[in-house]
């Protein structure tokens, strides 16, 4: 993907910023239940969202518990 090109993900999560040129590492913030949480996303080779690793605080993990299927959805 060309650098500077906007994707659907960029539009939906503008506070998640790519950390490398390959756009396989993102770091930033998301809002859940009117609270901001830091989130780091590591995409595997092939950039498959379903196999991405999410790194976040325990509180966000608790809020996302039970929503794994929703989090793994890819448009």
mmCIF file of C-alpha atoms in Angstrom:
data_model
loop_
_atom_site.group_PDB
_atom_site.id
_atom_site.type_symbol
_atom_site.label_atom_id
_atom_site.label_comp_id
_atom_site.label_asym_id
_atom_site.label_seq_id
_atom_site.Cartn_x
_atom_site.Cartn_y
_atom_site.Cartn_z
ATOM 1 C CA UNK A 1 0.000 0.000 0.000
ATOM 2 C CA UNK A 2 1.359 3.393 -0.902
ATOM 3 C CA UNK A 3 2.437 5.586 1.949
ATOM 4 C CA UNK A 4 -0.059 8.355 2.674
ATOM 5 C CA UNK A 5 -2.940 6.439 1.134
ATOM 6 C CA UNK A 6 -6.082 6.350 3.268
ATOM 7 C CA UNK A 7 -7.756 3.010 3.919
ATOM 8 C CA UNK A 8 -11.057 2.182 5.575
ATOM 9 C CA UNK A 9 -9.113 1.284 8.712
ATOM 10 C CA UNK A 10 -7.411 4.690 8.695
ATOM 11 C CA UNK A 11 -10.784 6.400 8.457
ATOM 12 C CA UNK A 12 -12.363 4.331 11.244
ATOM 13 C CA UNK A 13 -9.386 4.441 13.639
ATOM 14 C CA UNK A 14 -7.536 7.699 12.969
ATOM 15 C CA UNK A 15 -5.683 7.477 16.300
ATOM 16 C CA UNK A 16 -4.008 4.179 15.333
ATOM 17 C CA UNK A 17 -0.821 5.235 13.573
ATOM 18 C CA UNK A 18 1.372 2.930 11.453
ATOM 19 C CA UNK A 19 4.789 2.480 13.037
ATOM 20 C CA UNK A 20 6.629 1.085 10.016
ATOM 21 C CA UNK A 21 6.604 1.427 6.225
ATOM 22 C CA UNK A 22 5.093 -2.024 5.758
ATOM 23 C CA UNK A 23 2.096 -0.956 7.878
ATOM 24 C CA UNK A 24 2.294 -4.142 9.934
ATOM 25 C CA UNK A 25 2.639 -2.412 13.314
ATOM 26 C CA UNK A 26 0.094 0.130 14.532
ATOM 27 C CA UNK A 27 0.072 1.996 17.829
ATOM 28 C CA UNK A 28 -2.410 4.464 19.205
ATOM 29 C CA UNK A 29 -5.672 4.857 21.019
ATOM 30 C CA UNK A 30 -9.234 3.609 20.707
ATOM 31 C CA UNK A 31 -12.319 4.669 22.636
ATOM 32 C CA UNK A 32 -14.475 2.024 24.317
ATOM 33 C CA UNK A 33 -17.424 2.987 26.508
ATOM 34 C CA UNK A 34 -16.304 6.639 26.443
ATOM 35 C CA UNK A 35 -12.830 5.715 27.775
ATOM 36 C CA UNK A 36 -9.581 5.948 25.806
ATOM 37 C CA UNK A 37 -7.232 2.960 25.757
ATOM 38 C CA UNK A 38 -3.826 2.473 24.201
ATOM 39 C CA UNK A 39 -3.691 -0.341 21.665
ATOM 40 C CA UNK A 40 -0.819 -1.860 19.686
ATOM 41 C CA UNK A 41 -1.584 -4.113 16.719
ATOM 42 C CA UNK A 42 0.994 -6.428 15.147
ATOM 43 C CA UNK A 43 0.036 -7.910 11.785
ATOM 44 C CA UNK A 44 1.675 -11.182 10.697
ATOM 45 C CA UNK A 45 3.309 -11.799 7.329
ATOM 46 C CA UNK A 46 0.615 -11.430 4.710
ATOM 47 C CA UNK A 47 -1.084 -8.750 6.849
ATOM 48 C CA UNK A 48 -3.983 -11.034 7.779
ATOM 49 C CA UNK A 49 -6.169 -9.142 10.253
ATOM 50 C CA UNK A 50 -7.640 -12.362 11.625
ATOM 51 C CA UNK A 51 -4.176 -13.403 12.850
ATOM 52 C CA UNK A 52 -3.180 -10.009 14.255
ATOM 53 C CA UNK A 53 -1.829 -9.750 17.791
ATOM 54 C CA UNK A 54 -3.403 -7.102 19.993
ATOM 55 C CA UNK A 55 -1.479 -5.648 22.915
ATOM 56 C CA UNK A 56 -3.422 -3.595 25.447
ATOM 57 C CA UNK A 57 -4.006 -3.087 29.163
ATOM 58 C CA UNK A 58 -5.886 -5.631 31.270
ATOM 59 C CA UNK A 59 -8.892 -3.304 31.553
ATOM 60 C CA UNK A 60 -9.403 -3.152 27.790
ATOM 61 C CA UNK A 61 -8.941 -6.934 27.599
ATOM 62 C CA UNK A 62 -11.747 -7.328 30.131
ATOM 63 C CA UNK A 63 -14.043 -5.020 28.139
ATOM 64 C CA UNK A 64 -13.333 -6.955 24.927
ATOM 65 C CA UNK A 65 -13.827 -10.365 26.536
ATOM 66 C CA UNK A 66 -16.674 -12.154 24.790
ATOM 67 C CA UNK A 67 -16.324 -9.986 21.669
ATOM 68 C CA UNK A 68 -13.474 -11.889 19.998
ATOM 69 C CA UNK A 69 -15.626 -12.697 16.967
ATOM 70 C CA UNK A 70 -16.499 -9.034 16.501
ATOM 71 C CA UNK A 71 -12.885 -7.909 16.926
ATOM 72 C CA UNK A 72 -11.719 -10.452 14.320
ATOM 73 C CA UNK A 73 -14.274 -9.390 11.696
ATOM 74 C CA UNK A 74 -12.774 -8.180 8.459
ATOM 75 C CA UNK A 75 -14.749 -6.158 5.951
#
